[in-house]
CSV table of C-alpha atoms and ligand atoms in Angstrom, one decimal:
chain,number,residue,atom,x,y,z
A,24,MET,CA,28.9,-0.4,17.1
A,25,ARG,CA,26.9,-1.5,14.1
A,26,GLU,CA,24.3,-3.3,16.2
A,27,TRP,CA,21.5,-4.3,13.9
A,28,SER,CA,19.6,-5.5,16.9
A,29,TRP,CA,16.1,-6.8,16.7
A,30,ILE,CA,14.5,-3.7,18.1
A,31,LYS,CA,16.4,-1.6,15.6
A,32,ILE,CA,14.7,-3.5,12.8
A,33,VAL,CA,11.5,-2.1,14.2
A,34,CYS,CA,11.8,-0.7,10.8
A,35,ALA,CA,9.4,0.7,8.4
A,36,LEU,CA,5.9,0.5,9.6
A,37,ALA,CA,5.8,2.7,12.6
A,38,LEU,CA,8.0,5.3,11.0
A,39,LEU,CA,6.3,5.2,7.7
A,40,LEU,CA,3.1,6.4,9.3
A,41,MET,CA,4.9,9.5,10.4
A,42,ALA,CA,5.3,10.4,6.7
A,43,VAL,CA,1.6,9.8,6.0
A,44,ALA,CA,-0.4,12.8,6.8
A,45,PRO,CA,-2.9,12.3,9.7
A,46,ALA,CA,-3.1,8.8,11.1
A,47,ARG,CA,-6.8,8.7,11.5
A,48,ALA,CA,-9.7,9.7,9.2
A,49,ASP,CA,-13.3,9.0,8.9
A,50,LYS,CA,-14.8,7.3,5.9
A,51,ILE,CA,-18.0,8.5,4.4
A,52,VAL,CA,-19.7,5.7,2.6
A,53,LEU,CA,-22.1,6.8,0.0
A,54,LYS,CA,-25.2,4.8,-1.1
A,55,ASN,CA,-23.6,4.2,-4.5
A,56,GLY,CA,-20.7,2.5,-2.8
A,57,ARG,CA,-18.2,5.4,-3.2
A,58,LYS,CA,-16.1,6.2,-0.2
A,59,ILE,CA,-14.7,9.5,0.8
A,60,LEU,CA,-11.8,9.8,3.2
A,61,ALA,CA,-12.4,12.9,5.3
A,62,TYR,CA,-11.6,14.6,8.5
A,63,ASN,CA,-13.9,16.3,11.0
A,64,VAL,CA,-17.1,14.8,9.6
A,65,VAL,CA,-20.2,16.4,11.2
A,66,GLU,CA,-23.9,16.5,10.5
A,67,VAL,CA,-25.3,19.9,9.9
A,68,GLY,CA,-29.1,19.8,9.3
A,69,ASP,CA,-29.7,17.7,6.2
A,70,LYS,CA,-26.1,17.9,5.1
A,71,ILE,CA,-22.8,16.2,6.0
A,72,GLN,CA,-19.9,18.6,6.3
A,73,TYR,CA,-16.3,17.3,6.2
A,74,GLU,CA,-12.8,18.4,5.4
A,75,THR,CA,-10.3,17.1,2.9
A,76,ALA,CA,-7.1,18.5,1.6
A,77,ALA,CA,-9.2,20.4,-0.9
A,78,GLY,CA,-10.9,22.3,1.9
A,79,GLN,CA,-14.3,22.1,3.6
A,80,LEU,CA,-17.0,20.4,1.6
A,81,THR,CA,-20.6,19.4,2.2
A,82,ILE,CA,-22.8,16.7,0.6
A,83,PRO,CA,-26.6,16.0,1.1
A,84,LYS,CA,-27.2,13.5,3.9
A,85,SER,CA,-29.6,11.7,1.6
A,86,ILE,CA,-26.8,10.2,-0.5
A,87,VAL,CA,-24.8,9.0,2.5
A,88,ASP,CA,-25.2,5.4,3.5
A,89,HIS,CA,-23.1,5.5,6.7
A,90,ILE,CA,-19.9,7.0,8.2
A,91,GLU,CA,-17.1,4.8,9.5
A,92,LYS,CA,-15.3,6.6,12.2
A,93,GLY,CA,-11.5,6.6,12.6
A,94,GLY,CA,-10.6,4.1,9.9
A,95,LEU,CA,-7.0,2.9,10.0
A,96,MET,CA,-4.7,4.2,7.4
A,97,PRO,CA,-2.8,1.7,5.3
A,98,ILE,CA,0.3,0.4,6.9
A,99,ALA,CA,3.1,1.7,4.8
A,100,GLU,CA,3.6,4.8,2.7
A,101,SER,CA,4.4,3.0,-0.5
A,102,PRO,CA,3.3,4.9,-3.5
A,103,ALA,CA,0.3,2.7,-3.8
A,104,ALA,CA,-0.7,3.1,-0.2
A,105,ALA,CA,-0.1,6.8,-0.5
A,106,ALA,CA,-2.4,6.9,-3.5
A,107,GLU,CA,-5.1,5.3,-1.4
A,108,ASN,CA,-4.8,8.2,0.9
A,109,LEU,CA,-5.1,10.9,-1.7
A,110,ASN,CA,-8.3,12.5,-0.6
A,111,ILE,CA,-9.4,13.5,-4.0
A,112,ALA,CA,-7.5,11.1,-6.1
A,113,PRO,CA,-10.3,9.2,-7.7
A,114,PRO,CA,-11.7,11.9,-9.9
A,115,GLU,CA,-15.4,12.4,-9.9
A,116,VAL,CA,-17.6,12.8,-13.0
A,117,GLU,CA,-19.2,16.2,-12.7
A,118,ALA,CA,-22.6,15.4,-11.3
A,119,THR,CA,-25.5,16.0,-13.6
A,120,ALA,CA,-29.0,14.7,-13.7
A,121,VAL,CA,-27.8,12.0,-16.1
A,122,THR,CA,-24.9,10.8,-13.9
A,123,ALA,CA,-27.2,10.8,-10.8
A,124,GLU,CA,-29.8,8.8,-12.5
A,125,ILE,CA,-27.2,6.3,-13.8
A,126,ASP,CA,-25.4,6.0,-10.5
A,127,GLN,CA,-28.6,5.1,-8.8
A,128,ALA,CA,-29.7,2.6,-11.4
A,129,VAL,CA,-26.3,0.9,-11.6
A,130,VAL,CA,-25.8,0.4,-7.9
A,131,HIS,CA,-28.7,-0.4,-5.6
A,132,ASP,CA,-29.3,-2.8,-2.7
A,133,GLY,CA,-25.6,-3.1,-2.3
A,134,ALA,CA,-24.9,-4.7,-5.7
A,135,ILE,CA,-24.3,-3.8,-9.3
A,136,ASP,CA,-27.3,-4.2,-11.6
A,137,ARG,CA,-25.7,-5.9,-14.6
A,138,ALA,CA,-29.0,-6.3,-16.4
A,139,TYR,CA,-29.4,-2.5,-16.4
A,140,ILE,CA,-25.9,-2.0,-17.8
A,141,ALA,CA,-26.5,-4.7,-20.5
A,142,GLY,CA,-29.6,-2.7,-21.5
A,143,LEU,CA,-27.6,0.5,-21.9
A,144,GLU,CA,-25.0,-1.4,-23.9
A,145,SER,CA,-27.5,-2.7,-26.3
A,146,GLU,CA,-28.8,0.9,-26.8
A,147,ALA,CA,-25.3,2.0,-27.5
A,148,ARG,CA,-24.9,-0.4,-30.4
A,149,GLY,CA,-26.6,2.1,-32.6
A,150,GLY,CA,-23.5,4.2,-32.2
A,151,GLU,CA,-25.4,7.3,-31.0
A,152,ALA,CA,-23.2,9.6,-28.9
A,153,SER,CA,-25.6,10.0,-25.9
A,154,ALA,CA,-26.2,6.3,-25.8
A,155,ASN,CA,-22.4,5.7,-25.7
A,156,GLU,CA,-22.1,8.2,-23.0
A,157,ARG,CA,-24.7,6.5,-20.8
A,158,ALA,CA,-23.1,3.1,-21.3
A,159,GLY,CA,-19.7,4.5,-20.4
A,160,LEU,CA,-21.0,6.2,-17.3
A,161,ALA,CA,-22.7,3.0,-16.2
A,162,HIS,CA,-19.5,1.1,-16.3
A,163,HIS,CA,-17.7,3.9,-14.6
A,164,ALA,CA,-20.3,3.8,-11.8
A,165,ALA,CA,-19.8,0.1,-11.5
A,166,ALA,CA,-16.0,0.6,-11.3
A,167,GLN,CA,-16.3,3.1,-8.6
A,168,PHE,CA,-18.5,0.8,-6.5
A,169,GLU,CA,-15.9,-2.0,-7.0
A,170,LEU,CA,-13.1,0.3,-6.2
A,171,ALA,CA,-14.8,1.4,-2.9
A,172,ARG,CA,-15.0,-2.3,-2.0
A,173,GLY,CA,-11.3,-2.9,-2.7
A,174,ASP,CA,-12.1,-5.1,-5.8
A,175,LEU,CA,-9.4,-3.6,-8.0
A,176,GLU,CA,-9.6,-6.2,-10.6
A,177,HIS,CA,-13.2,-5.7,-11.6
A,178,ALA,CA,-12.9,-1.9,-11.1
A,179,LEU,CA,-10.1,-2.0,-13.7
A,180,SER,CA,-12.1,-4.1,-16.1
A,181,ASP,CA,-15.2,-1.9,-15.8
A,182,GLU,CA,-13.2,1.3,-16.1
A,183,GLN,CA,-11.6,0.0,-19.3
A,184,THR,CA,-15.0,-0.9,-20.7
A,185,ALA,CA,-16.2,2.6,-19.9
A,186,LEU,CA,-13.3,3.9,-22.0
A,187,LYS,CA,-14.3,1.8,-25.0
A,188,TYR,CA,-17.5,3.8,-25.1
A,189,GLN,CA,-15.8,7.1,-24.5
A,190,PRO,CA,-12.1,6.9,-25.2
A,191,GLU,CA,-11.5,10.6,-24.6
A,192,GLN,CA,-13.3,10.9,-21.3
A,193,ALA,CA,-10.8,12.5,-18.9
A,194,THR,CA,-12.5,11.1,-15.8
A,195,PHE,CA,-12.4,7.6,-17.1
A,196,LEU,CA,-8.8,7.9,-18.1
A,197,MET,CA,-7.8,9.3,-14.7
A,198,SER,CA,-9.8,6.6,-12.9
A,199,THR,CA,-8.2,3.9,-14.9
A,200,ALA,CA,-4.8,5.4,-14.1
A,201,TYR,CA,-5.7,5.5,-10.5
A,202,VAL,CA,-6.7,1.9,-10.3
A,203,HIS,CA,-3.4,0.9,-12.0
A,204,LEU,CA,-1.6,3.1,-9.4
A,205,ARG,CA,-3.4,1.2,-6.6
A,206,ARG,CA,-2.2,-2.0,-8.2
A,207,SER,CA,1.4,-0.7,-8.3
A,208,GLU,CA,1.3,-0.8,-12.2
A,209,PHE,CA,3.0,2.5,-12.7
A,210,LYS,CA,3.8,2.3,-16.3
A,211,GLN,CA,0.3,1.4,-17.3
A,212,SER,CA,-0.9,4.2,-15.1
A,213,LEU,CA,1.3,6.7,-16.9
A,214,ASP,CA,0.0,5.6,-20.3
A,215,TYR,CA,-3.6,6.6,-19.3
A,216,LEU,CA,-2.4,9.8,-17.7
A,217,GLU,CA,-0.6,10.8,-20.9
A,218,ARG,CA,-3.9,10.4,-22.7
A,219,ALA,CA,-5.6,12.4,-20.0
A,220,LYS,CA,-3.1,15.2,-20.3
A,221,ARG,CA,-4.1,15.6,-24.0
A,222,VAL,CA,-7.8,15.9,-23.3
A,223,ALA,CA,-7.6,17.7,-19.9
A,224,PRO,CA,-4.3,19.6,-19.8
A,225,LYS,CA,-5.6,21.9,-17.0
A,226,ASN,CA,-6.7,19.2,-14.6
A,227,ALA,CA,-4.4,19.2,-11.5
A,228,ASP,CA,-5.3,15.6,-10.6
A,229,VAL,CA,-3.7,14.3,-13.8
A,230,TYR,CA,-0.3,15.7,-12.8
A,231,LYS,CA,-0.8,14.7,-9.2
A,232,LEU,CA,-1.4,11.1,-10.1
A,233,ALA,CA,1.5,11.2,-12.6
A,234,GLY,CA,3.7,12.3,-9.8
A,235,TRP,CA,2.7,9.3,-7.7
A,236,ALA,CA,3.3,7.0,-10.7
A,237,TYR,CA,6.9,8.4,-11.2
A,238,SER,CA,7.5,8.2,-7.6
A,239,GLY,CA,6.5,4.5,-7.6
A,240,MET,CA,9.0,4.0,-10.5
A,241,ASN,CA,11.8,5.5,-8.4
A,242,ARG,CA,12.0,8.6,-10.5
A,243,PRO,CA,11.8,11.4,-7.9
A,244,GLU,CA,13.1,14.0,-10.4
A,245,GLN,CA,10.2,13.3,-12.8
A,246,ALA,CA,7.7,13.2,-9.8
A,247,VAL,CA,8.9,16.7,-8.8
A,248,VAL,CA,8.2,18.0,-12.3
A,249,GLU,CA,4.6,16.6,-12.3
A,250,TRP,CA,3.8,17.7,-8.7
A,251,LYS,CA,5.1,21.3,-9.4
A,252,LYS,CA,2.8,21.4,-12.4
A,253,ALA,CA,-0.2,20.1,-10.3
A,254,LEU,CA,0.5,22.9,-7.7
A,255,GLU,CA,0.6,25.5,-10.4
A,256,LEU,CA,-2.9,24.5,-11.3
A,257,ARG,CA,-4.2,24.0,-7.8
A,258,ARG,CA,-2.8,24.4,-4.3
A,259,ASP,CA,-3.2,21.2,-2.4
A,260,ALA,CA,-1.6,20.0,0.9
A,261,ASP,CA,-1.2,16.4,-0.2
A,262,THR,CA,0.7,17.4,-3.3
A,263,LEU,CA,2.8,19.9,-1.5
A,264,ALA,CA,3.9,17.3,1.1
A,265,ALA,CA,4.7,14.8,-1.6
A,266,LEU,CA,6.7,17.3,-3.5
A,267,GLU,CA,8.7,18.3,-0.4
A,268,LYS,CA,9.6,14.7,0.2
A,269,ALA,CA,10.5,14.0,-3.4
A,270,LYS,CA,12.7,17.1,-3.4
A,271,ARG,CA,14.6,15.9,-0.4
A,272,ASP,CA,15.2,12.6,-2.1
A,273,LYS,CA,16.2,14.2,-5.4
A,274,GLN,CA,18.7,16.6,-3.7
A,275,GLU,CA,20.3,13.8,-1.7
A,276,GLU,CA,20.5,11.5,-4.6
A,277,GLU,CA,21.9,14.0,-7.1
A,278,ASN,CA,25.5,12.9,-6.2
A,279,TYR,CA,24.6,9.3,-5.9
A,280,LYS,CA,26.0,6.6,-8.2
A,281,GLU,CA,23.7,4.1,-9.7
A,282,ASN,CA,23.9,0.4,-10.2
A,283,GLU,CA,21.4,-2.1,-11.5
A,284,SER,CA,20.8,-5.8,-11.4
A,285,ALA,CA,18.0,-7.9,-12.8
A,286,HIS,CA,15.4,-6.9,-10.2
A,287,PHE,CA,16.9,-3.9,-8.4
A,288,GLN,CA,17.8,-0.3,-9.0
A,289,LEU,CA,20.5,0.6,-6.4
A,290,LYS,CA,21.7,4.1,-5.5
A,291,TYR,CA,24.5,4.9,-3.2
A,292,ASN,CA,26.5,7.9,-2.3
A,293,GLY,CA,30.1,8.3,-3.0
A,294,ALA,CA,31.2,7.4,0.5
A,295,ALA,CA,30.0,3.9,0.1
A,296,ALA,CA,32.4,1.6,-1.7
A,297,PRO,CA,31.4,0.4,-5.2
A,298,ALA,CA,32.4,-3.1,-4.1
A,299,LEU,CA,29.9,-2.9,-1.3
A,300,ALA,CA,27.2,-1.8,-3.6
A,301,ARG,CA,27.8,-4.7,-5.9
A,302,GLU,CA,27.8,-7.1,-3.0
A,303,VAL,CA,24.5,-5.7,-1.7
A,304,LEU,CA,23.0,-6.3,-5.2
A,305,ARG,CA,24.3,-9.8,-5.3
A,306,THR,CA,22.9,-10.5,-1.9
A,307,LEU,CA,19.6,-9.0,-2.8
A,308,GLU,CA,19.3,-11.1,-6.0
A,309,GLY,CA,20.0,-14.2,-3.9
A,310,HIS,CA,17.3,-13.4,-1.4
A,311,TYR,CA,14.9,-12.4,-4.3
A,312,GLU,CA,15.2,-15.8,-5.9
A,313,GLN,CA,14.4,-17.5,-2.6
A,314,ILE,CA,11.5,-15.3,-1.6
A,315,GLU,CA,10.1,-15.5,-5.1
A,316,SER,CA,9.9,-19.3,-5.0
A,317,GLN,CA,8.5,-19.4,-1.5
A,318,LEU,CA,5.8,-16.9,-2.2
A,319,ASN,CA,5.3,-18.0,-5.7
A,320,TYR,CA,5.3,-14.4,-6.9
A,321,SER,CA,7.5,-12.1,-8.9
A,322,PRO,CA,7.0,-8.3,-8.2
A,323,PRO,CA,6.3,-6.7,-11.6
A,324,GLU,CA,8.3,-3.5,-10.9
A,325,PRO,CA,12.0,-3.3,-10.2
A,326,ILE,CA,12.7,-2.6,-6.5
A,327,GLY,CA,14.5,0.6,-5.5
A,328,VAL,CA,17.3,0.3,-2.9
A,329,ILE,CA,19.2,3.2,-1.4
A,330,LEU,CA,22.4,2.9,0.6
A,331,TYR,CA,23.1,5.8,2.9
A,332,THR,CA,25.8,7.0,5.1
A,333,GLN,CA,24.3,7.4,8.5
A,334,GLN,CA,23.8,11.1,8.2
A,335,GLY,CA,22.2,11.0,4.8
A,336,PHE,CA,19.8,8.4,6.2
A,337,ALA,CA,18.7,10.6,9.1
A,338,ASP,CA,18.3,13.7,6.9
A,339,ILE,CA,16.1,12.0,4.3
A,340,THR,CA,14.0,9.6,6.4
A,341,ARG,CA,13.7,11.9,9.4
A,342,ALA,CA,13.8,8.7,11.3
A,343,PRO,CA,15.0,8.4,14.9
A,344,GLY,CA,18.6,7.4,15.4
A,345,TRP,CA,17.8,3.9,16.5
A,346,VAL,CA,16.2,2.8,13.3
A,347,GLY,CA,18.2,0.3,11.3
A,348,ALA,CA,16.6,0.3,7.9
A,349,LEU,CA,13.2,0.9,6.4
A,350,ASN,CA,11.0,0.3,3.5
A,351,ASP,CA,8.7,3.0,2.2
A,352,GLY,CA,8.4,1.6,-1.3
A,353,ARG,CA,12.2,1.7,-1.6
A,354,ILE,CA,14.5,-0.2,0.7
A,355,ARG,CA,16.6,2.3,2.6
A,356,VAL,CA,19.6,1.0,4.4
A,357,PRO,CA,22.4,2.9,6.3
A,358,VAL,CA,25.7,1.3,5.6
A,359,GLN,CA,28.3,3.6,7.1
A,360,GLY,CA,31.4,1.8,8.3
A,361,LEU,CA,30.6,-1.4,6.4
A,362,SER,CA,33.0,-2.7,3.8
A,363,GLY,CA,31.1,-5.8,2.9
A,364,VAL,CA,27.8,-7.6,3.5
A,365,ASP,CA,28.0,-9.3,6.9
A,366,PRO,CA,25.3,-11.7,8.1
A,367,GLU,CA,23.5,-8.9,10.0
A,368,LEU,CA,23.2,-6.7,6.9
A,369,SER,CA,22.1,-9.7,4.8
A,370,ARG,CA,19.3,-10.4,7.3
A,371,VAL,CA,18.2,-6.8,7.3
A,372,LEU,CA,18.1,-6.8,3.5
A,373,ARG,CA,16.1,-10.0,3.4
A,374,HIS,CA,13.6,-8.6,6.0
A,375,GLU,CA,13.1,-5.4,4.0
A,376,LEU,CA,12.9,-7.2,0.7
A,377,THR,CA,10.1,-9.4,2.1
A,378,HIS,CA,8.1,-6.2,2.8
A,379,SER,CA,8.5,-5.2,-0.8
A,380,PHE,CA,7.3,-8.6,-2.0
A,381,ILE,CA,4.2,-8.5,0.3
A,382,GLN,CA,3.5,-4.9,-0.4
A,383,GLN,CA,3.5,-5.5,-4.2
A,384,LYS,CA,1.7,-8.9,-4.0
A,385,THR,CA,-1.1,-7.6,-1.8
A,386,ARG,CA,-1.2,-4.2,-3.6
A,387,GLY,CA,-0.5,-2.6,-0.2
A,388,ARG,CA,-3.3,-4.4,1.6
A,389,ALA,CA,-1.4,-6.6,4.1
A,390,PRO,CA,-1.9,-5.8,7.8
A,391,THR,CA,1.1,-4.9,9.9
A,392,TRP,CA,1.1,-8.1,11.9
A,393,LEU,CA,1.3,-10.2,8.7
A,394,GLN,CA,3.9,-8.0,7.2
A,395,GLU,CA,6.2,-8.0,10.2
A,396,GLY,CA,5.5,-11.7,11.0
A,397,MET,CA,6.5,-12.6,7.5
A,398,ALA,CA,9.5,-10.3,7.3
A,399,GLN,CA,10.9,-11.8,10.5
A,400,TRP,CA,10.1,-15.4,9.3
A,401,MET,CA,11.9,-14.8,6.1
A,402,GLU,CA,15.0,-13.2,7.8
A,403,GLY,CA,15.2,-16.5,9.7
A,404,LYS,CA,13.9,-15.4,13.1
A,405,ARG,CA,11.9,-18.0,15.1
A,406,SER,CA,9.8,-17.8,18.3
A,407,ASP,CA,12.2,-19.7,20.5
A,408,GLU,CA,13.7,-16.7,22.4
A,409,ASN,CA,10.3,-15.1,23.0
A,410,ALA,CA,8.1,-18.2,23.5
A,411,ALA,CA,8.3,-18.2,27.3
A,412,VAL,CA,7.1,-14.6,27.6
A,413,LEU,CA,4.4,-15.1,24.9
A,414,ILE,CA,3.1,-18.2,26.7
A,415,GLN,CA,3.0,-16.2,30.0
A,416,VAL,CA,1.1,-13.4,28.3
A,417,CYS,CA,-1.4,-15.9,26.8
A,418,ASP,CA,-1.9,-17.7,30.1
A,419,ALA,CA,-2.7,-14.3,31.7
A,420,GLY,CA,-5.3,-13.8,29.0
A,421,GLN,CA,-3.5,-10.8,27.8
A,422,ALA,CA,-2.6,-11.8,24.2
A,423,ALA,CA,-3.2,-8.8,21.9
A,424,PRO,CA,-6.1,-9.5,19.4
A,425,LEU,CA,-4.7,-9.6,15.9
A,426,GLY,CA,-7.3,-7.2,14.8
A,427,ARG,CA,-5.6,-4.6,16.9
A,428,LEU,CA,-2.3,-5.2,15.2
A,429,GLU,CA,-3.6,-4.7,11.7
A,430,GLY,CA,-3.0,-0.9,11.5
A,431,SER,CA,-0.4,1.4,12.7
A,432,TRP,CA,2.0,0.4,15.5
A,433,MET,CA,3.1,3.9,15.7
A,434,GLY,CA,1.6,4.7,19.1
A,435,LEU,CA,3.1,1.6,20.7
A,436,SER,CA,5.8,1.9,23.4
A,437,GLY,CA,9.1,0.1,22.8
A,438,ASP,CA,8.1,-2.9,25.0
A,439,VAL,CA,4.7,-3.2,23.4
A,440,ALA,CA,6.2,-2.9,20.0
A,441,ARG,CA,8.7,-5.7,20.9
A,442,TYR,CA,5.9,-7.9,22.0
A,443,SER,CA,3.8,-7.1,18.9
A,444,TYR,CA,6.7,-8.2,16.7
A,445,ALA,CA,7.1,-11.4,18.7
A,446,TRP,CA,3.4,-12.2,18.7
A,447,SER,CA,3.1,-11.5,15.0
A,448,LEU,CA,6.0,-13.8,14.2
A,449,ALA,CA,4.5,-16.6,16.4
A,450,ASN,CA,1.2,-16.5,14.5
A,451,VAL,CA,2.9,-16.5,11.1
A,452,GLU,CA,5.3,-19.3,12.3
A,453,TYR,CA,2.3,-21.4,13.4
A,454,ILE,CA,0.6,-21.0,10.0
A,455,VAL,CA,3.8,-21.8,8.0
A,456,GLU,CA,4.9,-24.7,10.2
A,457,THR,CA,1.6,-26.4,10.5
A,458,GLN,CA,-0.3,-25.4,7.3
A,459,GLY,CA,2.5,-24.5,4.9
A,460,MET,CA,3.6,-21.5,3.0
A,461,GLY,CA,0.9,-22.2,0.4
A,462,ASP,CA,-1.7,-21.0,2.9
A,463,ILE,CA,0.2,-17.7,3.5
A,464,GLU,CA,0.3,-17.3,-0.3
A,465,ARG,CA,-3.5,-17.9,-0.5
A,466,ILE,CA,-4.1,-15.4,2.3
A,467,LEU,CA,-2.0,-12.8,0.5
A,468,ASP,CA,-3.9,-13.5,-2.8
A,469,ARG,CA,-7.2,-12.9,-1.1
A,470,LEU,CA,-6.0,-9.6,0.4
A,471,ALA,CA,-4.9,-8.5,-3.1
A,472,ALA,CA,-8.4,-9.3,-4.3
A,473,GLY,CA,-9.8,-7.0,-1.7
A,474,SER,CA,-10.7,-9.3,1.3
A,475,GLU,CA,-10.4,-8.0,4.8
A,476,THR,CA,-7.6,-9.9,6.6
A,477,GLU,CA,-9.7,-11.9,9.1
A,478,ALA,CA,-12.1,-12.9,6.3
A,479,ALA,CA,-9.1,-14.0,4.2
A,480,VAL,CA,-7.6,-16.0,7.2
A,481,LYS,CA,-11.0,-17.6,7.8
A,482,GLU,CA,-11.4,-18.7,4.1
A,483,VAL,CA,-8.0,-20.2,3.9
A,484,LEU,CA,-7.4,-21.6,7.4
A,485,ARG,CA,-11.1,-22.0,8.4
A,486,ASP,CA,-10.1,-20.2,11.6
A,487,ASP,CA,-11.2,-16.7,12.7
A,488,TYR,CA,-8.7,-14.6,14.6
A,489,GLY,CA,-9.6,-16.0,18.0
A,490,GLU,CA,-9.1,-19.6,16.8
A,491,LEU,CA,-5.8,-18.7,15.1
A,492,MET,CA,-4.5,-17.1,18.3
A,493,LYS,CA,-5.6,-20.2,20.3
A,494,SER,CA,-3.8,-22.5,17.9
A,495,THR,CA,-0.7,-20.3,18.0
A,496,GLU,CA,-0.7,-20.5,21.8
A,497,GLU,CA,-1.0,-24.3,21.6
A,498,TYR,CA,1.8,-24.4,19.0
A,499,LEU,CA,4.1,-22.4,21.3
A,500,LYS,CA,3.4,-24.6,24.3
A,501,LYS,CA,3.9,-27.8,22.3
A,502,ASN,CA,7.1,-26.7,20.6
A,503,TYR,CA,8.8,-24.4,23.1
A,504,GLY,CA,7.0,-25.0,26.4
A,505,ARG,CA,8.9,-26.9,29.0
B,605,LIG,ZN1,9.8,-4.8,9.2
């Protein structure tokens, strides 16, 4: 009956992508480093024409550096990942002759000109308004460049410096809020958005971002209020979709009871026994402590958990019937028919909780193979049962390149998905068993700082993907081969 089989735990990632709007988009990379996520990008004369949720737009070809086709979307629809997908989320300074000049002077030859910024800062020491404005714009331009490269830490620091020069600049406030959102720092994000509301009460983006922040804090009712307000100010497909999902959550959860522990906010509907809810929390706290010490990381935000009856789970997640549990920023687990936490449920909770840790630790930047490999490792799965098949596949030269397992697994058939899980576990198992969990921790830290996965793997293990796969194959043969 309640068979939490392995394939059923083909949990979050494939499904989550169904909730994210289109799975593929092009990335327009501007010469100043800014990136625009867009659809149907075409060249028309000396212009580039593209579509976003805001409609069809064009920009001059002269400011475009290059276009990346069909970039993969982030793996999971956590609020942070969803924020990354907001087509117009990082608000733009209204382009003027001054901003264009400063953009160009701040970022050139693929780098930030700090000497130029220092020059503007010393001019601003006189306290003249226009000099302050220029210094602020320069730091904002630097922040946008860093943001486009995934360097959230420096982007945040530059954006905050920009605000020192112009504390009431709505764009700087929203951009700072956006970077906090990308870092899963929801409360800080809201602080800046409150300030932005005071100076730009009619800007739809402020409310749109506030909705994501509340959603990240597991407060769908407040997210609904913000997104409704955003839609009053401007119709926007992203916001509309987010609102619909939050409304479904809110409606379902209205009759739910709440329970809290040190690190979790649990909701469950009346049909689930309060004793079960308490036991789930106890189990989660136990897992939390262990994962925390293994990854040497404590998620800054409480983790939301929802226990569903089977029907509620299907209605809300719109997930196919075979799905066991999923993690879309909150851990969602169907528990119908359970009166206590059995070993299977405990494993599922541990698997999903690992996703939450990695999601928060890497700020949503972990590739699918690493997420699923780690989640399986943490739940206690090892490669023994699949080693023989994996070795055969390797011998046939058919091992899937890890680069192909970074993005969505949504299009994979059941068998291929099963293989992808096994192969991901094998690679993670090799790293943990031979190099230690410390190396995983270092890889995750580099991802959080903005590295691409293969670069992070190479820096830590000194192996590229090809070498890692070869080592994994040898590890399997040595440990499981006959
Ligand atoms: Zn998983």
